[in-house]
GROMACS .gro file of C-alpha atoms in nm:
model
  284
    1UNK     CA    1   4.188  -1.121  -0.282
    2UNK     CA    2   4.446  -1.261  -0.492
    3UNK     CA    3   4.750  -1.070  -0.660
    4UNK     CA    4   4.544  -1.220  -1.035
    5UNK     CA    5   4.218  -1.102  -0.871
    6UNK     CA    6   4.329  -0.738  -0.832
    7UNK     CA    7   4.496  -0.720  -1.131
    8UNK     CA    8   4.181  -0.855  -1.300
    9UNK     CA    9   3.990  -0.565  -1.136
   10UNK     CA   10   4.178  -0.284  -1.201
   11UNK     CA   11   4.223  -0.396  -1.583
   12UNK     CA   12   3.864  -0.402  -1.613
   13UNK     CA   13   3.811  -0.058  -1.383
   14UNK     CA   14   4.036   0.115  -1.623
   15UNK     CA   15   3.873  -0.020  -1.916
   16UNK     CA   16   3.516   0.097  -1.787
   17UNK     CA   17   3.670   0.437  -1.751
   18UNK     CA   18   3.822   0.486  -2.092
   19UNK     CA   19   3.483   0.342  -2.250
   20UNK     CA   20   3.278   0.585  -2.045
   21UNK     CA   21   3.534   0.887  -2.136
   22UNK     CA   22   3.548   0.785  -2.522
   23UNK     CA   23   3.127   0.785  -2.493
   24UNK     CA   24   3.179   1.166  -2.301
   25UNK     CA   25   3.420   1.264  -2.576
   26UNK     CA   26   3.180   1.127  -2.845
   27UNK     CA   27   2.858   1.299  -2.698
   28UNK     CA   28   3.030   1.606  -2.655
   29UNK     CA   29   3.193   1.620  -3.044
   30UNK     CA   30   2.829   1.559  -3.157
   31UNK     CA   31   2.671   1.842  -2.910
   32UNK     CA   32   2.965   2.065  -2.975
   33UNK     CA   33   2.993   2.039  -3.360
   34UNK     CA   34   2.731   1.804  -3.544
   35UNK     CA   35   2.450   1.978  -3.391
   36UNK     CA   36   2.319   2.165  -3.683
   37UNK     CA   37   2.388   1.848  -3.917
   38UNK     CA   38   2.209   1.630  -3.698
   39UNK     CA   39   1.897   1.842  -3.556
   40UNK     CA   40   1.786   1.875  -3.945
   41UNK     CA   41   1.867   1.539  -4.028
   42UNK     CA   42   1.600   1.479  -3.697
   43UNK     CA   43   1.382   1.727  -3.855
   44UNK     CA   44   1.394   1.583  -4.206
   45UNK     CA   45   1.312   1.272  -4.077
   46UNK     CA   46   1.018   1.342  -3.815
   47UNK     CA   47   0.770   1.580  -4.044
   48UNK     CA   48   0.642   1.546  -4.376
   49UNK     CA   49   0.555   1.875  -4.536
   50UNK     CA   50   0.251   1.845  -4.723
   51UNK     CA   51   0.123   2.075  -4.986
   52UNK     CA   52  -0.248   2.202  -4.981
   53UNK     CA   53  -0.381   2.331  -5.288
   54UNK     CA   54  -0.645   2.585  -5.289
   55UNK     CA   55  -1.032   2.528  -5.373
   56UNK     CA   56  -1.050   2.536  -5.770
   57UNK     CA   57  -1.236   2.838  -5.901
   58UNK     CA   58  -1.576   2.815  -6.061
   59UNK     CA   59  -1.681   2.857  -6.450
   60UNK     CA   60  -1.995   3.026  -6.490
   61UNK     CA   61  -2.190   3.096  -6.793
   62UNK     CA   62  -2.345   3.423  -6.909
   63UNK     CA   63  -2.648   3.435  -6.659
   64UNK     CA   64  -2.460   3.297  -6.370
   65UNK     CA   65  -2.535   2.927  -6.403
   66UNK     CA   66  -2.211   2.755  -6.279
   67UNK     CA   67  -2.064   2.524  -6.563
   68UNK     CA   68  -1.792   2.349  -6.358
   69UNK     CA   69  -1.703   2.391  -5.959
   70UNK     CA   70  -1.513   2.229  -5.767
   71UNK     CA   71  -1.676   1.972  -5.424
   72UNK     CA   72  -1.590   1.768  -5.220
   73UNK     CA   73  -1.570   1.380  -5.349
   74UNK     CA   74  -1.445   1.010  -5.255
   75UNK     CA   75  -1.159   0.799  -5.386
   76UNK     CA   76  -1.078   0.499  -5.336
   77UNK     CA   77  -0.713   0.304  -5.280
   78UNK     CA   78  -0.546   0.013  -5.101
   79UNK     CA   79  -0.268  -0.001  -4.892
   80UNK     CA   80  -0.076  -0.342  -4.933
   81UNK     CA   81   0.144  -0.522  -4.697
   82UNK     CA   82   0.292  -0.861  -4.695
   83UNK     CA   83   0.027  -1.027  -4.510
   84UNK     CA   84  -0.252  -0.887  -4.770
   85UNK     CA   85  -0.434  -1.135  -4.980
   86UNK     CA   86  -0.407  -0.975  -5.263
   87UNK     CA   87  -0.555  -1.162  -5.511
   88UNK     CA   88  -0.861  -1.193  -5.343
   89UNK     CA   89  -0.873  -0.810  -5.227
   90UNK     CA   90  -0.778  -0.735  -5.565
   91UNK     CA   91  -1.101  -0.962  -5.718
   92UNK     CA   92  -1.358  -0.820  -5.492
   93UNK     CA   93  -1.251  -0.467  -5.584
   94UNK     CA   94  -1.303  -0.559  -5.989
   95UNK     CA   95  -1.599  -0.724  -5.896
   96UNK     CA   96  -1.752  -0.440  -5.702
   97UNK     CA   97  -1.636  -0.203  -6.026
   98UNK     CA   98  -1.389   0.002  -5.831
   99UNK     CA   99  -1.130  -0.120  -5.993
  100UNK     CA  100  -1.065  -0.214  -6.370
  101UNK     CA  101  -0.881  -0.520  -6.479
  102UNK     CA  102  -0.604  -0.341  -6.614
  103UNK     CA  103  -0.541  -0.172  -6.310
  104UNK     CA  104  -0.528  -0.450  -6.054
  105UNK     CA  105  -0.296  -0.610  -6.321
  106UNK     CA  106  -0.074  -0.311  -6.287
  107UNK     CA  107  -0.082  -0.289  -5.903
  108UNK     CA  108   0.025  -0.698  -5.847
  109UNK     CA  109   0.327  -0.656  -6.082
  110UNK     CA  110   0.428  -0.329  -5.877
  111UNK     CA  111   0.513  -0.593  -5.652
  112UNK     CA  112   0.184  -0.550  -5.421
  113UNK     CA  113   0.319  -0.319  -5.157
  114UNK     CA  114   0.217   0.028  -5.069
  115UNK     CA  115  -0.026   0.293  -5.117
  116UNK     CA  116  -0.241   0.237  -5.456
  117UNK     CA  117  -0.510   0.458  -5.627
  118UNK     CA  118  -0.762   0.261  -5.756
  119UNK     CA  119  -1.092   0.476  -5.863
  120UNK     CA  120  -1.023   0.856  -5.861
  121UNK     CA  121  -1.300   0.966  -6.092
  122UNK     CA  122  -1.619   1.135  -5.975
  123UNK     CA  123  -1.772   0.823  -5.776
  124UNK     CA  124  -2.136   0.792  -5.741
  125UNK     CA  125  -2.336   0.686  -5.436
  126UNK     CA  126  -2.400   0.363  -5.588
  127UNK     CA  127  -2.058   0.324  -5.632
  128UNK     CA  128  -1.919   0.414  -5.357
  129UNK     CA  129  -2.190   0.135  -5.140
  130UNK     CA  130  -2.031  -0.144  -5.390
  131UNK     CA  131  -1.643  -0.047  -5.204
  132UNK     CA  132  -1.592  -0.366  -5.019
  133UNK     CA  133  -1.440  -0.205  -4.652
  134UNK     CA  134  -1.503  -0.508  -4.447
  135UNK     CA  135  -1.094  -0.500  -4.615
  136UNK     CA  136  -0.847  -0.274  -4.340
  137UNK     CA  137  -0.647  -0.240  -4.642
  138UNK     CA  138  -0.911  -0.003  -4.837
  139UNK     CA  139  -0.909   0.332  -4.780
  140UNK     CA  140  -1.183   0.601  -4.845
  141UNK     CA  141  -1.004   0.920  -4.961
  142UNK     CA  142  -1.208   1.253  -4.990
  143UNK     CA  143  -1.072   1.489  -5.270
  144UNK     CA  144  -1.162   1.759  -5.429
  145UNK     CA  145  -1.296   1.692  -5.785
  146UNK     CA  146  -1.404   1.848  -6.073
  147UNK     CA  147  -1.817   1.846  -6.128
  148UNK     CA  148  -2.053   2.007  -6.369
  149UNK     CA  149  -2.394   2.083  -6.234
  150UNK     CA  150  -2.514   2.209  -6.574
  151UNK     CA  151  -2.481   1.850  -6.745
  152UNK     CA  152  -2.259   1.877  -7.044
  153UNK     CA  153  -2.213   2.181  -7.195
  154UNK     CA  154  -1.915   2.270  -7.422
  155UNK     CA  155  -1.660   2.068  -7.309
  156UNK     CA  156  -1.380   2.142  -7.502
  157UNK     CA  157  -1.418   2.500  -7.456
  158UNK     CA  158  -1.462   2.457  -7.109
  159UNK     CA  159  -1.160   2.150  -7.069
  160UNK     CA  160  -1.136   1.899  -6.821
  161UNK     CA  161  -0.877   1.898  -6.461
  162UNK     CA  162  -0.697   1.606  -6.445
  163UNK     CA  163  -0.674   1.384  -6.114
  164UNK     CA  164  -0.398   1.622  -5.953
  165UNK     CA  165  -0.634   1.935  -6.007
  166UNK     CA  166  -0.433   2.091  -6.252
  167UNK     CA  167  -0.642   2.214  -6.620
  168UNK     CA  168  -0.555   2.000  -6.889
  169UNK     CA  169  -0.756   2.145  -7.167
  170UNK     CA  170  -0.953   2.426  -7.283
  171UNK     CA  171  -1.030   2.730  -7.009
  172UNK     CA  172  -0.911   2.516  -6.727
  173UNK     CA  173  -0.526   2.476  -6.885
  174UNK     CA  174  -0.590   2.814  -7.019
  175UNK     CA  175  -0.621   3.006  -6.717
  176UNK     CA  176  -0.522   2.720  -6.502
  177UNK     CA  177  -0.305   2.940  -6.266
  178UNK     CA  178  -0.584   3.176  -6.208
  179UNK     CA  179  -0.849   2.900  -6.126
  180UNK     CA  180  -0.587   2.708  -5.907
  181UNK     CA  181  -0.541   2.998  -5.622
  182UNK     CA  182  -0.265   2.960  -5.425
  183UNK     CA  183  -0.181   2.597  -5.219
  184UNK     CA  184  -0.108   2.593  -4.850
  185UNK     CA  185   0.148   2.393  -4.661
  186UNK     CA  186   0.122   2.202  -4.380
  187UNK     CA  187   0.355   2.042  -4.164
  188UNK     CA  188   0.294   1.653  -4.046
  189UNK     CA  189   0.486   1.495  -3.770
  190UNK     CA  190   0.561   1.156  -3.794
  191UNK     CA  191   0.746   0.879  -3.618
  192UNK     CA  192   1.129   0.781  -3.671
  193UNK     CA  193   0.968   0.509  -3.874
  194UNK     CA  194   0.793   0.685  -4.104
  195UNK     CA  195   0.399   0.649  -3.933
  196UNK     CA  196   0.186   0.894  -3.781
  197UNK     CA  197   0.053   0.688  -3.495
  198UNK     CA  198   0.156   0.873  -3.179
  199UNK     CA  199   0.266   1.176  -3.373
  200UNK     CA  200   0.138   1.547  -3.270
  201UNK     CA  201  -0.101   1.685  -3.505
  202UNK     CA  202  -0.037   1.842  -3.820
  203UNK     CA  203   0.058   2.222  -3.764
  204UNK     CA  204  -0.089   2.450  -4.047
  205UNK     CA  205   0.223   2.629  -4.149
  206UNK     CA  206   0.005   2.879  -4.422
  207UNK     CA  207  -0.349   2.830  -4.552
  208UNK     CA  208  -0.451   2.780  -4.908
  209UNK     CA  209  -0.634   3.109  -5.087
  210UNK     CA  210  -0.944   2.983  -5.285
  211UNK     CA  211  -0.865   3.060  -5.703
  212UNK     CA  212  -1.040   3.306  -5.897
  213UNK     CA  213  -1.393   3.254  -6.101
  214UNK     CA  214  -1.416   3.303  -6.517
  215UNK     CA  215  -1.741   3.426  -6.644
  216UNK     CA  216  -1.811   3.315  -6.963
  217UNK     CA  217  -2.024   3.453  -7.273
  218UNK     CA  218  -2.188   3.114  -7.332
  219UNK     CA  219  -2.530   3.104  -7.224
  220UNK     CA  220  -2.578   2.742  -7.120
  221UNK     CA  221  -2.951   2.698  -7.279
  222UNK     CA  222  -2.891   2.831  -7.574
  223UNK     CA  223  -2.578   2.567  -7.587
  224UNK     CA  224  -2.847   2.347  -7.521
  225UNK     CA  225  -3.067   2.410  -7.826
  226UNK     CA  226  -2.779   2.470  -8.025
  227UNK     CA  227  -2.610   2.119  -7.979
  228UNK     CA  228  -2.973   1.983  -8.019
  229UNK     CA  229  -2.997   2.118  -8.391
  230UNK     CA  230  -2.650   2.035  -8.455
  231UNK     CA  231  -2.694   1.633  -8.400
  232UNK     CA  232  -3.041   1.679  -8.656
  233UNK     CA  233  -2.837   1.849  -8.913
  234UNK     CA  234  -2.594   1.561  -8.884
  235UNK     CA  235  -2.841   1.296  -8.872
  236UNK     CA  236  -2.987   1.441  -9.191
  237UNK     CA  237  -2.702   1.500  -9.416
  238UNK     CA  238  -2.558   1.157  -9.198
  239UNK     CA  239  -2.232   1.382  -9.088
  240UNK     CA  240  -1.966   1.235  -8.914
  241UNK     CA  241  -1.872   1.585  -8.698
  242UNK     CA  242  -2.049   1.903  -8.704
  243UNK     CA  243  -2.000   2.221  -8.519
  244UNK     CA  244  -2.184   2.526  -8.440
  245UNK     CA  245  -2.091   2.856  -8.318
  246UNK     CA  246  -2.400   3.098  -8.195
  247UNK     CA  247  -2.313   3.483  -8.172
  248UNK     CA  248  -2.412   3.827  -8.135
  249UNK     CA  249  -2.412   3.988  -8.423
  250UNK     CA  250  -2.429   4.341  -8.238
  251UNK     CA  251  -2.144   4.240  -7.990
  252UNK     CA  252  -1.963   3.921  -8.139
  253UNK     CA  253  -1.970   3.759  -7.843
  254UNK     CA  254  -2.063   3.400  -7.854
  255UNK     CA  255  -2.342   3.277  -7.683
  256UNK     CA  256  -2.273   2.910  -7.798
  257UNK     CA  257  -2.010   2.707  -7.925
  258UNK     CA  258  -2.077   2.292  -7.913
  259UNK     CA  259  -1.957   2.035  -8.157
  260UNK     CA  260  -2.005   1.634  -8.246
  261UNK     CA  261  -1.886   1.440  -8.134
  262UNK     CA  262  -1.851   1.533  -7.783
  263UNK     CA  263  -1.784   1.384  -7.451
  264UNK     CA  264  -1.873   1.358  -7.058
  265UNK     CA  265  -1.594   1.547  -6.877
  266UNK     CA  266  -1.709   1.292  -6.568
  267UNK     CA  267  -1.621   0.951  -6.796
  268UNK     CA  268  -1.272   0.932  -6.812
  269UNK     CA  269  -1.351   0.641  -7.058
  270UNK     CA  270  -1.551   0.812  -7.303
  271UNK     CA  271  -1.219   1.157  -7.307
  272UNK     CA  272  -1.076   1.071  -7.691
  273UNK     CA  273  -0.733   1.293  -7.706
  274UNK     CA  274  -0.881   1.449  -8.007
  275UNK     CA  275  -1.222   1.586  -7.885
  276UNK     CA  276  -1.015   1.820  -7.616
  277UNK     CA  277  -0.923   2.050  -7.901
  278UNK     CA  278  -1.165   2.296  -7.970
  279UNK     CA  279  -1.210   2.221  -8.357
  280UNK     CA  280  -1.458   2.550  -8.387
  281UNK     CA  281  -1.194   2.775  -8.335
  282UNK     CA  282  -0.875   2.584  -8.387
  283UNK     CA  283  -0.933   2.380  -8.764
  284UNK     CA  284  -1.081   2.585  -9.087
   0.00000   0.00000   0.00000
């Protein structure tokens, strides 16, 4: 071995040690004093903690007929990526009625990339066999959703939940907190990229507690014959709005309150601002 040859090695031997020493010195600054910072950084990064709202208390009317409850029901969204076609995805989810015109408008100038509601309302069965999934990019989402096994009966006194399950209107803003119960959280792992492929399970860090039930003084068939007389009266005297409030004389409680127009808490369409206000007890 030449003089250059040795001279070559030991240059290169002595930077290999200082490297290796510098990546010691490194590892053991970060292990020594970044170790807090940088296990919550990890932490931050690696679970998503998701909040779990409790099942929505009933409304029930005078004899125990339940008014509005809370079940288990479908929406429906996309999740875009470059390679989607989304016009075409887009068309056959108008087409099918899952999604309105306006809406797919609204999701292709977003840009077309992400997670998109598309139909959160109550879906029917028929619906719901129209969702085009031969798509990987639609996505069946069960909620939990307002219904009304009772049909209508006194909506605005009663109110409507919006899509986040929080009372908008009547009873349900009223005594929102009540019928809400108290949400859970749970913790979701995820990947350093963000997906939860290969990720352990969620851990249930504290479970939701179910929200209390209101009783009401309405009697639902009473509302019934009640809003029935109401639309003759206006169709007589050709009224624009009417209302009626039925009571007890002995008591004063009221064992109907309904007024017209009305509307189907279940068709978001057919909700005018103006009919959530209870006009029997809120205008002279």
């Amino acid at each position: 071995m030449t003089l250059g040859s040795r001279t070559r090695l030991k240059l290169l031997l002595g930077l290999s040690s200082s490297l290796l020493l510098l990546l010691l010195a490194r590892g053991a600054y970060l292990t020594l004093f970044q170790h807090p910072e940088i296990s919550t950084f990890v932490h931050r990064q690696q679970t998503d903690p998701i909040e779990e709202p409790g099942v929505r208390g009933p409304i029930l009317d005078r004899t125990g007929r339940t008014l509005a409850c809370t079940l288990e029901n479908p929406s429906v969204a996309v999740r875009l990526n470059k390679e989607s076609d989304q016009r075409r995805l887009l068309g056959s989810l108008v087409e099918a009625g899952v999604c309105s015109e306006e809406r797919s408008r609204k999701v292709a100038r977003s840009g077309g990339r992400g997670f998109f509601w598309l139909y959160r309302s109550w879906i029917s069965s028929d619906v719901l066999d129209r969702v085009p999934t031969t798509w990987h990019e639609v996505e069946i989402v069960p909620e939990a959703k307002r219904f009304y096994p009772s049909g209508i009966v006194a909506p605005a006194l009663v109110g409507i939940v919006g899509q986040e399950g929080h009372g908008l209107s009547g009873l349900e803003w009223r005594y929102d907190k009540w019928l809400s119960g108290r949400p859970g959280r749970t913790l979701q792992f995820v990947t350093g990229g963000g997906y939860l492929d290969n990720a352990p399970p969620p851990m249930i860090l504290e479970e939701p507690e179910p929200g209390g039930g209101l009783q009401l003084t309405i009697d639902s068939r009473m509302q019934m014959i009640a809003r029935h007389r109401l639309r003759e009266g206006m169709q007589r005297v050709e009224a624009l709005t009417g209302f009626v409030i039925l009571m007890d004389p002995w008591t004063g409680e009221v064992l109907a309150m309904c007024e017209e127009p009305s509307f189907d808490p279940l068709d978001d369409a057919s909700v005018v601002t103006e009919q959530l206000k209870a006009h029997p007890v809120s205008d002279q």
